[in-house]
Amino acid sequence: MVPKADWFEREGLAAIHRRGTLRHREEVVPENVKAFSLSEPARRYESGELLAETAMLVSSGPVSLSLDFVDLRDTHGTPGDLHLELQIDTPNTLTAAKLFQSELFSSDDELPRSKLADKLADLLRLDVARLARSKPWDGVAGVLEVLRSDALVDRLEEPLFEMGLELKRVVMVRVESEALLEARTREFEMTTEAERIRQRIDFIELWKRAELGEALARHEVERVSAHLRRQGVLRDRDAARLDQERASEALAEESRERAKLRRILERERIETRAAVDEANLEHEIARAKKLEATFGDIGIPASIAGLDDVAARERLLRLLIQREMTPEQIEAESSIQVIRDLERQVESLRSGSDAPRWSHELSSMDSIWLAAGLAIYRVPGTGLDDASAARPVLPSQDLGYLRSVSTCSTGKDVLVGGQNGVGVYHSADSSWTTLDYEKPGLSRRGANSVFSAARGVLASHSEHGLTWWPNDGLRPVGLHRGVVRPGRSTRGLQMGPGGRLYFAHGNTVMSIDGSDPESAPIIYGELDASVTALGCDAHSVMVGTREGALFCVRPNERPRRLDYRAPGPVFSIAPVAGGDQPRWAIGARLPAVHIVDGDGRSLCEFRSRYPIRWVGAGREGVLGVDRFGLNLLVWRWDQTSAPVVRIRVPDQIQSIAIVRRREERTER
């Protein structure tokens, strides 16, 4: 019988089992617990297996964590305490287990869930406080609604990935605030009172109409009776018949008067409703302006469209259109059909019925290199229809886990950024050259970009900054420490316009002379969010941010915001080489690869069941790596609805590099 581990079920997340010690003496992996050995070769143990070595025991199933943020205030100053409940998947692979141990274990042999919860709470505390100050607690775009969306998943995904964990879902988001509860109670009471007053007004209006009708009827009866009495026709039949005819005429006249009165009342009702609609429209305009000051431009029609009363919503929208209609808009009405035709063309293009006209102009891919785990993998350009085409190439020395892969201008050498250093693979003789970092030792991450310049090799690294290995001696040199500070996000490093090497440091885009790396860098200005992706072609630089925006950077110009906007961070940007017009492939953790033009307008999209991170493109098709990193997906240009091939590798892909048959080349 496998023993139950009460500590794991009650509060434990992981523990170190040391063979032969009094602590954790059990030799069998407990139920609902998995184990990973801490010595080489590493292996995984399942529940019920005997432990023959020192190992790390980890809870098997999804683990629930509770995060509390107290003494917060929203944009209105309303105090409140925020409670989050998350569900985390524990490590399932040896790679994830190593990251988990290195990030979370220190001197203690036991890791309770509360320790991880406190670490995540500290990580999110500033973001949650900043979000609370910028929005109200609830509403269409309130703090709770934003946290229930993918915003929290996007913020935690990268740090959890570095810990070997994955956020499965947000179970619950709750705010506890007496002030908010009182505000909601007051709002409900005001709504109830307004509804009671409206019903009272409707009742009074109906009562007055009924009273007026009865008064008119009594007046007519008295008038006819007086007339009959004056004529004295009641004494004889003929007079009575005559009086009857007159009475009939009086009744007809009464009917006509009633009809006239009804028309008058209806006209007054219409005028009253028009006045009420005007007042409601002015109220909605004021409400939209108030929301605009808080949340940005949502537009008056969007505010009116949120009304629950369908009839009132249609009347207000019609009134708004009539109020703002001009003769020029009437003359331009014919252009609406042109816009609709363009929209239909775009939809036809997205449906995948035909390949884009420019796809045949693209350069062909000679090979694709992938950085995954401890090795690089080569996929021949002619093998994109083979799910098992990836072939591994192991570095001659231990570079640690690989973060990036790129190729030199000739395509014969492959450059790799790892945790222990930078490696250069010479494909001509299958040999390796290893370059150590300025500060030797295992880094938490590898170099996110490596470039081979005329005077040596350069690499960008968030811990080491910008490093240069000159050709004479290959001793590492830290570049531009005054502006490029180690410890801050440094990424990109690609050859762009004017023979300059472009890279991003935090939320700033910079460039240096490719022929003289020690020359002073050019700074192109700060963006409103940190840079998460960068791509270059011969004419411009495309930059993606953590907020999902795209910017175009050209020499001697400030960054220009483009039309494209993703709901989360942009992970990769790759130029689509070939053709006369600039085109870019975008990977933004959406279930599609987007192809956009130089202004950020979407040209077509290649859909997938899973979100896409790393991307590339060539004449043979479009490439993408799903969020799990184990599949290289391949789409044909004339088949956008789903990938035609999944090329699988045994570890998570971190980067793509494409060697083209012509001089064009793309790295990520």
XYZ file of C-alpha atoms in Angstrom:
668
model
C 0.000 0.000 0.000
C 1.508 3.310 -1.019
C 1.626 5.614 2.044
C -0.324 8.878 2.062
C 1.768 12.055 2.386
C -0.373 14.237 4.671
C 2.061 17.110 4.423
C 1.748 17.257 0.617
C -2.053 17.094 0.788
C -2.311 19.743 3.484
C 0.297 22.406 2.731
C 3.327 20.975 0.945
C 4.505 21.675 -2.602
C 7.921 19.972 -2.786
C 10.638 18.466 -0.580
C 14.150 17.049 -0.918
C 14.420 13.358 -0.010
C 17.933 12.512 1.079
C 18.650 8.821 1.160
C 19.966 7.578 4.475
C 18.950 10.555 6.631
C 16.358 10.553 9.411
C 14.375 13.180 7.610
C 12.125 11.882 4.805
C 13.218 8.292 5.333
C 10.459 6.712 3.226
C 11.885 4.765 0.339
C 8.652 4.748 -1.698
C 7.274 7.738 -3.643
C 4.000 8.667 -1.855
C 0.639 8.667 -3.588
C -0.136 11.751 -5.728
C 3.566 12.680 -5.636
C 6.269 12.472 -8.321
C 10.025 12.566 -7.850
C 13.046 13.726 -9.870
C 16.542 12.527 -9.061
C 19.145 15.195 -8.259
C 22.116 13.293 -9.633
C 23.109 12.442 -13.215
C 21.767 10.777 -15.179
C 18.514 12.356 -14.090
C 15.288 10.374 -14.123
C 11.666 10.679 -12.972
C 9.909 8.450 -10.398
C 6.149 7.949 -10.219
C 3.961 7.192 -7.194
C 4.720 3.778 -5.692
C 8.247 3.471 -7.128
C 11.233 2.837 -4.845
C 13.681 5.699 -4.438
C 17.289 4.553 -4.784
C 18.915 7.994 -4.617
C 18.532 11.562 -3.394
C 15.581 13.117 -5.173
C 13.151 16.050 -5.186
C 9.522 15.086 -4.402
C 6.842 17.295 -6.008
C 3.051 17.229 -5.686
C 1.573 15.632 -8.834
C -1.756 17.252 -9.519
C -2.562 20.942 -10.093
C -1.796 22.952 -6.942
C -4.025 25.788 -5.712
C -2.357 28.954 -4.407
C -4.012 31.857 -2.583
C -2.596 35.359 -3.063
C -3.784 38.299 -0.949
C -3.200 42.011 -1.644
C -4.380 44.310 1.144
C -4.854 48.075 1.535
C -5.376 48.746 -2.195
C -7.285 51.699 -3.632
C -8.913 51.974 -7.036
C -9.030 55.037 -9.317
C -11.886 56.525 -7.224
C -9.948 56.070 -3.969
C -12.199 53.213 -2.822
C -10.220 50.972 -0.411
C -10.326 47.203 -0.752
C -8.485 43.907 -0.287
C -7.938 41.721 -3.377
C -7.887 37.918 -3.185
C -6.628 35.746 -6.053
C -6.796 31.963 -6.259
C -4.588 30.392 -8.939
C -4.123 26.806 -10.106
C -0.528 25.894 -10.990
C 0.775 22.848 -12.883
C 3.935 21.455 -11.243
C 6.997 20.375 -13.337
C 6.432 17.393 -15.651
C 9.790 17.249 -17.451
C 13.375 16.928 -16.266
C 14.149 20.360 -17.721
C 11.305 21.973 -15.801
C 12.319 20.141 -12.608
C 15.862 21.536 -12.807
C 14.520 25.074 -13.250
C 12.112 24.490 -10.347
C 14.906 23.347 -8.005
C 17.339 26.125 -8.941
C 14.749 28.901 -8.583
C 12.794 27.858 -5.468
C 15.030 25.723 -3.223
C 17.677 27.343 -1.064
C 18.889 25.886 2.237
C 15.621 24.279 3.344
C 14.617 20.815 2.254
C 10.895 21.582 2.388
C 8.978 23.985 0.147
C 5.443 24.776 1.387
C 2.870 26.228 -0.976
C 2.779 29.426 1.050
C 6.387 30.216 0.069
C 5.557 30.085 -3.666
C 2.362 32.074 -3.042
C 4.362 34.792 -1.242
C 6.912 34.886 -4.086
C 4.189 35.305 -6.728
C 2.389 37.907 -4.588
C 5.623 39.943 -4.304
C 6.066 39.616 -8.090
C 2.555 40.904 -8.804
C 2.191 43.420 -5.990
C 3.344 46.522 -7.897
C 1.405 45.570 -11.048
C -1.791 44.896 -9.085
C -1.453 48.137 -7.110
C -0.799 50.102 -10.326
C -3.779 48.445 -12.031
C -6.028 49.179 -9.041
C -5.045 52.874 -9.070
C -5.827 53.185 -12.796
C -9.292 51.556 -12.859
C -12.408 51.095 -10.717
C -12.900 47.783 -8.919
C -15.684 46.517 -11.180
C -17.418 47.442 -14.429
C -16.861 46.779 -18.140
C -13.102 47.476 -17.873
C -12.586 47.298 -14.101
C -9.802 45.684 -12.097
C -11.698 42.408 -11.580
C -12.617 42.104 -15.276
C -8.999 42.756 -16.366
C -7.614 40.178 -13.912
C -10.153 37.599 -15.105
C -8.877 38.077 -18.682
C -5.453 37.003 -19.967
C -3.652 39.980 -18.376
C -2.713 37.984 -15.262
C -1.757 34.931 -17.365
C 0.501 37.087 -19.550
C 2.236 38.652 -16.530
C 2.896 35.332 -14.753
C 3.677 33.149 -17.757
C 7.356 34.072 -18.188
C 8.386 33.996 -14.473
C 6.500 30.718 -13.921
C 8.148 29.256 -17.055
C 11.544 30.177 -15.590
C 10.549 28.334 -12.386
C 9.508 25.230 -14.347
C 5.817 25.875 -13.616
C 2.789 26.761 -15.713
C -0.327 28.758 -14.790
C -3.292 26.513 -15.538
C -6.100 28.928 -14.792
C -7.314 31.756 -12.570
C -9.838 30.065 -10.265
C -11.206 33.110 -8.464
C -10.747 36.878 -8.283
C -12.545 38.590 -5.395
C -12.455 42.020 -3.800
C -13.511 42.689 -0.204
C -14.430 46.322 0.367
C -17.041 47.765 2.688
C -16.953 51.076 0.787
C -17.601 49.273 -2.527
C -20.484 47.329 -0.974
C -22.017 50.568 0.331
C -21.633 52.202 -3.102
C -23.363 49.251 -4.794
C -26.195 49.434 -2.204
C -26.651 53.164 -2.838
C -26.670 52.599 -6.606
C -29.331 49.882 -6.263
C -31.496 52.123 -4.071
C -31.200 55.013 -6.539
C -32.139 52.751 -9.458
C -35.127 51.408 -7.544
C -36.305 54.930 -6.644
C -35.955 56.122 -10.254
C -38.017 53.163 -11.486
C -40.721 53.893 -8.875
C -40.908 57.556 -9.955
C -41.154 56.572 -13.637
C -44.049 54.187 -12.911
C -45.795 56.910 -10.883
C -45.469 59.398 -13.762
C -46.909 56.861 -16.224
C -49.862 56.207 -13.891
C -50.614 59.932 -13.490
C -50.495 60.436 -17.248
C -52.986 57.608 -17.854
C -55.258 58.865 -15.055
C -55.327 62.398 -16.501
C -56.212 61.081 -19.964
C -59.097 59.004 -18.546
C -60.385 61.927 -16.468
C -60.298 64.238 -19.500
C -62.282 61.750 -21.606
C -64.971 61.388 -18.953
C -65.305 65.172 -18.602
C -65.776 65.575 -22.348
C -68.436 62.860 -22.397
C -70.408 64.454 -19.524
C -70.257 67.838 -21.211
C -71.678 66.456 -24.433
C -74.543 64.657 -22.633
C -75.535 67.813 -20.758
C -75.396 69.873 -23.929
C -77.631 67.442 -25.838
C -80.096 67.171 -22.929
C -80.427 70.960 -22.655
C -80.965 71.217 -26.363
C -83.733 68.598 -26.258
C -85.434 70.277 -23.365
C -85.432 73.610 -25.132
C -87.009 72.174 -28.250
C -89.692 70.230 -26.371
C -89.505 67.342 -28.789
C -90.035 64.727 -26.153
C -93.777 65.110 -26.418
C -94.100 63.852 -29.918
C -92.648 60.990 -31.896
C -91.535 63.032 -34.855
C -89.802 65.454 -32.625
C -88.288 62.514 -30.782
C -87.072 61.011 -34.054
C -85.639 64.355 -35.069
C -83.993 64.616 -31.698
C -82.676 61.085 -32.151
C -81.071 62.076 -35.419
C -79.578 65.107 -33.773
C -78.392 62.929 -30.961
C -76.782 60.649 -33.507
C -75.102 63.645 -35.060
C -73.986 64.737 -31.604
C -72.544 61.295 -30.970
C -70.764 61.416 -34.312
C -69.458 64.867 -33.462
C -68.329 63.491 -30.124
C -66.531 60.671 -31.901
C -64.818 63.189 -34.170
C -63.855 65.321 -31.197
C -62.460 62.277 -29.448
C -60.452 61.392 -32.537
C -59.180 64.971 -32.721
C -58.291 64.854 -29.036
C -56.461 61.562 -29.526
C -54.419 63.084 -32.356
C -53.537 66.062 -30.176
C -52.525 63.787 -27.298
C -50.494 61.569 -29.629
C -48.708 64.602 -31.046
C -47.965 65.814 -27.526
C -46.744 62.312 -26.571
C -44.416 62.225 -29.595
C -43.086 65.704 -28.789
C -42.627 64.686 -25.150
C -40.780 61.509 -26.148
C -38.593 63.495 -28.556
C -37.706 65.874 -25.729
C -36.972 62.917 -23.431
C -34.816 61.305 -26.166
C -32.902 64.572 -26.577
C -32.344 64.703 -22.828
C -31.274 61.028 -22.739
C -28.903 61.593 -25.663
C -27.286 64.533 -23.870
C -27.027 62.331 -20.753
C -25.316 59.535 -22.725
C -22.938 62.050 -24.348
C -21.969 63.364 -20.911
C -21.617 59.794 -19.628
C -19.369 58.824 -22.572
C -17.152 61.861 -21.979
C -16.875 60.931 -18.297
C -15.916 57.345 -19.201
C -13.477 58.684 -21.805
C -11.639 60.609 -19.079
C -11.264 57.375 -17.092
C -10.841 54.589 -19.659
C -9.905 56.314 -22.900
C -12.042 56.971 -25.974
C -14.933 54.464 -26.034
C -17.160 56.589 -28.275
C -20.714 57.876 -27.769
C -22.307 55.119 -29.974
C -20.576 52.473 -27.832
C -22.028 54.098 -24.707
C -25.545 54.136 -26.212
C -25.159 50.544 -27.440
C -24.745 49.429 -23.837
C -28.366 50.357 -22.950
C -30.646 47.431 -22.048
C -33.793 48.974 -23.612
C -33.611 47.941 -27.297
C -36.225 50.458 -28.483
C -34.567 53.354 -26.630
C -31.179 52.289 -27.961
C -32.426 52.347 -31.570
C -34.120 55.745 -31.136
C -31.018 57.340 -29.578
C -28.709 55.965 -32.273
C -31.073 57.189 -35.010
C -31.256 60.611 -33.366
C -27.458 60.738 -33.041
C -27.047 59.921 -36.751
C -29.612 62.531 -37.792
C -27.980 65.164 -35.580
C -24.473 64.616 -36.998
C -25.402 64.043 -40.663
C -23.927 66.625 -43.083
C -24.332 67.146 -46.843
C -20.733 66.018 -47.352
C -21.507 62.709 -45.620
C -24.525 62.208 -47.835
C -22.385 62.775 -50.932
C -19.767 60.377 -49.549
C -22.338 57.652 -48.968
C -21.314 56.009 -52.232
C -17.822 55.417 -50.780
C -19.344 53.071 -48.178
C -19.860 50.472 -50.901
C -16.174 50.754 -51.848
C -15.162 50.131 -48.224
C -17.464 47.116 -48.023
C -15.923 45.711 -51.218
C -12.439 46.068 -49.695
C -13.595 44.363 -46.506
C -14.977 41.471 -48.541
C -11.647 41.170 -50.357
C -9.772 41.061 -47.064
C -12.182 38.441 -45.696
C -11.742 36.379 -48.858
C -7.964 36.624 -48.397
C -8.246 35.530 -44.753
C -10.448 32.589 -45.629
C -7.501 30.962 -47.358
C -9.251 30.488 -50.662
C -6.247 31.800 -52.649
C -2.566 32.368 -51.929
C -1.429 36.032 -51.724
C -0.295 37.408 -55.077
C 3.169 38.195 -53.695
C 3.925 34.776 -52.155
C 5.731 33.575 -55.302
C 8.168 36.515 -55.012
C 9.595 35.305 -51.677
C 13.032 33.748 -51.327
C 13.297 29.997 -50.744
C 14.430 28.491 -47.433
C 17.554 26.331 -47.647
C 17.268 25.161 -44.028
C 15.712 26.026 -40.681
C 17.630 25.886 -37.384
C 15.887 25.502 -34.028
C 17.274 26.080 -30.506
C 15.614 23.611 -28.106
C 16.883 22.355 -24.754
C 20.583 21.494 -24.870
C 20.877 21.087 -28.666
C 20.148 22.781 -31.983
C 18.076 21.055 -34.664
C 18.330 21.368 -38.444
C 15.293 21.023 -40.704
C 16.064 21.068 -44.472
C 13.937 23.387 -46.588
C 12.930 20.398 -48.685
C 11.766 18.494 -45.583
C 8.959 20.780 -44.427
C 6.412 18.093 -45.329
C 8.128 15.514 -43.066
C 7.050 15.503 -39.395
C 10.339 13.807 -38.375
C 12.706 15.999 -40.428
C 14.442 17.689 -37.435
C 17.992 16.395 -36.815
C 19.829 17.325 -33.562
C 23.343 18.779 -33.328
C 24.902 18.782 -29.832
C 27.531 21.392 -28.824
C 31.015 19.996 -28.193
C 31.040 21.726 -24.766
C 28.265 22.248 -22.271
C 26.609 25.585 -23.105
C 23.670 24.927 -20.756
C 20.144 25.459 -22.010
C 20.059 27.283 -25.330
C 18.074 30.523 -25.642
C 18.711 31.623 -29.262
C 20.012 30.531 -32.653
C 21.055 32.657 -35.647
C 23.213 32.321 -38.763
C 26.010 34.349 -40.293
C 25.688 36.141 -43.628
C 26.995 33.113 -45.575
C 24.666 30.692 -43.777
C 27.549 28.256 -43.190
C 28.092 29.059 -39.502
C 25.362 28.786 -36.863
C 25.558 30.960 -33.739
C 23.995 29.767 -30.497
C 23.326 31.660 -27.225
C 23.434 29.450 -24.127
C 23.558 29.790 -20.332
C 27.336 29.103 -20.112
C 28.417 31.075 -23.171
C 28.080 31.515 -26.930
C 28.785 28.715 -29.407
C 29.640 28.873 -33.127
C 28.898 25.714 -35.132
C 30.906 25.412 -38.346
C 28.742 23.277 -40.608
C 31.555 22.763 -43.144
C 33.557 20.510 -40.790
C 30.987 19.983 -37.975
C 33.290 21.673 -35.425
C 32.446 24.074 -32.584
C 34.003 27.261 -31.183
C 32.949 28.216 -27.629
C 33.074 31.805 -26.302
C 32.772 32.478 -22.551
C 30.905 35.408 -21.043
C 32.743 38.299 -19.391
C 31.657 36.922 -15.989
C 32.010 33.123 -16.229
C 29.473 30.834 -14.619
C 25.977 29.560 -15.277
C 23.503 32.338 -16.084
C 19.788 32.081 -15.400
C 19.112 32.607 -19.109
C 21.088 32.371 -22.311
C 21.971 35.092 -24.802
C 18.730 36.029 -26.559
C 20.508 37.112 -29.762
C 23.969 36.503 -31.288
C 25.398 38.232 -34.392
C 28.577 37.635 -36.397
C 30.090 40.989 -37.441
C 33.196 41.779 -39.491
C 35.351 42.340 -36.411
C 34.007 39.596 -34.156
C 30.930 38.133 -32.509
C 28.357 40.143 -30.515
C 25.604 38.941 -28.188
C 22.775 40.599 -26.259
C 21.992 39.201 -22.812
C 19.692 40.563 -20.086
C 22.239 39.694 -17.353
C 25.465 40.607 -19.187
C 24.184 43.457 -21.370
C 25.944 43.822 -24.753
C 29.101 41.654 -25.127
C 31.685 41.674 -27.966
C 34.293 38.977 -28.703
C 36.857 40.628 -31.060
C 38.557 38.485 -33.667
C 41.990 39.193 -32.123
C 42.065 36.944 -29.062
C 38.314 36.515 -28.650
C 38.351 37.975 -25.134
C 34.909 39.251 -24.135
C 34.399 43.012 -23.864
C 31.339 44.639 -22.252
C 30.116 47.413 -24.578
C 28.582 50.785 -23.693
C 28.082 50.099 -19.978
C 27.040 53.734 -19.513
C 23.766 53.253 -21.416
C 23.423 49.446 -21.628
C 23.260 48.320 -18.005
C 23.532 44.597 -17.185
C 20.531 43.216 -15.351
C 17.982 44.984 -17.575
C 16.230 43.459 -20.584
C 18.563 43.617 -23.607
C 17.417 41.875 -26.781
C 17.260 41.988 -30.583
C 20.738 42.637 -32.069
C 20.038 42.392 -35.803
C 21.551 44.087 -38.848
C 19.253 46.819 -40.117
C 19.307 49.916 -42.365
C 22.639 51.621 -43.027
C 24.760 48.676 -41.907
C 23.926 49.332 -38.257
C 23.191 46.751 -35.564
C 19.859 47.445 -33.884
C 18.868 46.210 -30.411
C 16.492 47.118 -27.571
C 17.389 47.930 -23.969
C 14.309 48.055 -21.750
C 11.850 50.259 -23.626
C 14.552 52.047 -25.660
C 15.651 51.197 -29.240
C 19.360 51.753 -30.027
C 21.854 50.996 -32.798
C 25.640 50.772 -33.178
C 27.929 50.754 -36.215
C 28.284 47.147 -37.417
C 31.878 47.752 -38.550
C 32.894 49.516 -35.294
C 30.959 48.084 -32.304
C 32.757 50.416 -29.879
C 31.391 53.542 -31.566
C 28.787 55.556 -29.647
C 25.250 54.162 -29.947
C 22.349 56.096 -31.466
C 19.227 56.212 -29.270
C 15.863 56.463 -31.054
C 13.686 57.370 -28.059
C 11.731 55.519 -25.406
C 8.504 53.616 -26.062
C 5.536 53.448 -23.684
C 6.287 49.814 -22.758
C 9.286 47.469 -22.680
C 10.367 45.947 -25.992
C 9.698 42.214 -26.311
C 10.488 41.613 -30.023
C 12.560 43.230 -32.782
C 12.919 42.520 -36.511
C 14.979 44.219 -39.248
C 15.080 44.423 -43.015
C 17.169 46.634 -45.325
C 14.904 49.677 -44.912
C 13.299 49.706 -41.477
C 13.115 48.148 -38.021
C 9.885 46.700 -36.611
C 9.528 46.678 -32.803
C 6.894 44.930 -30.644
C 6.159 45.781 -26.994
C 4.810 44.054 -23.898
C 1.508 45.924 -24.396
C 0.999 44.391 -27.881
C 1.843 47.511 -29.931
C 3.994 47.681 -33.098
C 6.401 50.534 -33.866
C 8.418 51.281 -36.999
C 11.927 52.720 -36.531
C 13.800 54.334 -39.411
C 17.168 56.142 -39.456
C 16.970 59.734 -38.161
C 13.307 59.288 -37.135
C 11.510 58.692 -33.869
C 9.570 55.410 -33.489
C 6.171 55.526 -35.240
C 3.218 53.577 -33.825
C 1.512 51.321 -36.396
C -2.087 50.130 -36.795
C -1.497 46.612 -35.441
C -2.416 45.901 -31.814
C -2.311 42.530 -29.988
C -4.043 41.853 -26.647
C -0.763 40.717 -25.066
C 3.020 40.890 -25.626
C 4.494 40.548 -29.114
C 6.907 37.592 -28.867
C 8.555 37.583 -32.299
C 8.775 39.605 -35.519
C 10.279 38.170 -38.710
C 10.646 39.966 -42.070
C 9.049 38.129 -44.975
C 12.032 38.289 -47.377
C 11.315 38.961 -51.050
C 8.998 41.216 -53.060
C 8.933 45.001 -53.445
C 6.873 45.879 -50.356
C 7.919 45.259 -46.704
C 5.928 42.498 -45.028
C 6.304 41.031 -41.566
C 5.251 37.867 -39.756
C 4.016 38.503 -36.203
C 3.853 36.011 -33.314
C 1.899 37.418 -30.339
C 0.654 34.326 -28.499
C -2.548 34.414 -30.543
C -3.948 31.318 -32.284
C -2.651 32.600 -35.630
C 0.433 33.962 -37.423
C -0.395 37.452 -38.738
C 1.222 38.826 -41.902
C 1.184 42.657 -41.877
C 2.454 45.375 -44.218
C 4.830 48.221 -43.379
C 1.998 50.217 -41.766
C 0.913 47.329 -39.514
C -2.235 46.530 -41.549
C -3.115 42.835 -41.578
C -2.718 41.158 -44.988
C -3.605 37.585 -43.995
C -3.458 35.234 -41.040
C -2.576 31.553 -40.658
C -4.717 29.971 -37.968
C -3.809 27.366 -35.354
C -5.497 25.591 -32.440
C -2.847 26.900 -30.053
C -1.222 30.337 -29.492
C 1.916 31.007 -31.572
C 5.154 32.570 -30.291
C 8.123 32.288 -32.675
C 7.490 32.789 -36.426
C 9.171 32.825 -39.846
C 8.222 32.725 -43.541
C 9.576 31.839 -46.974
C 8.388 30.741 -50.395
C 7.742 27.208 -49.087
C 5.314 28.450 -46.429
C 4.857 30.079 -43.043
C 6.486 28.757 -39.842
C 5.304 29.037 -36.252
C 6.088 27.501 -32.861
C 3.163 26.869 -30.518
C 3.181 28.112 -26.912
C 4.286 24.704 -25.591
C 7.395 24.868 -27.790
C 7.411 21.210 -28.880
C 6.015 21.649 -32.415
C 7.245 23.578 -35.446
C 4.041 24.248 -37.424
C 4.146 24.710 -41.210
C 1.411 26.398 -43.278
C 1.206 26.619 -47.069
C 0.427 30.030 -48.506
C -2.776 28.751 -50.107
C -4.025 26.934 -46.991
C -4.391 29.305 -44.028
C -7.055 27.526 -41.980
C -4.665 25.033 -40.303
C -0.997 23.935 -40.486
C -0.278 21.106 -42.905
C 2.684 19.619 -40.963
C 3.805 19.490 -37.317
C 7.538 18.859 -36.941
C 8.060 17.713 -33.343
C 11.218 18.032 -31.213
C 11.795 16.511 -27.741
C 12.349 19.835 -25.906
C 10.928 23.357 -25.921
C 11.900 25.482 -28.928
C 13.258 28.892 -27.892
C 14.302 30.377 -31.252
C 14.143 29.969 -35.060
C 16.764 30.894 -37.684
C 16.182 30.593 -41.454
C 18.996 30.138 -43.998
C 17.803 31.331 -47.401
C 19.022 30.179 -50.789
C 19.600 33.782 -51.746
C 21.353 36.462 -49.673
C 18.236 37.290 -47.645
C 18.185 35.729 -44.231
C 15.911 35.951 -41.171
C 16.762 35.376 -37.548
C 14.593 35.595 -34.467
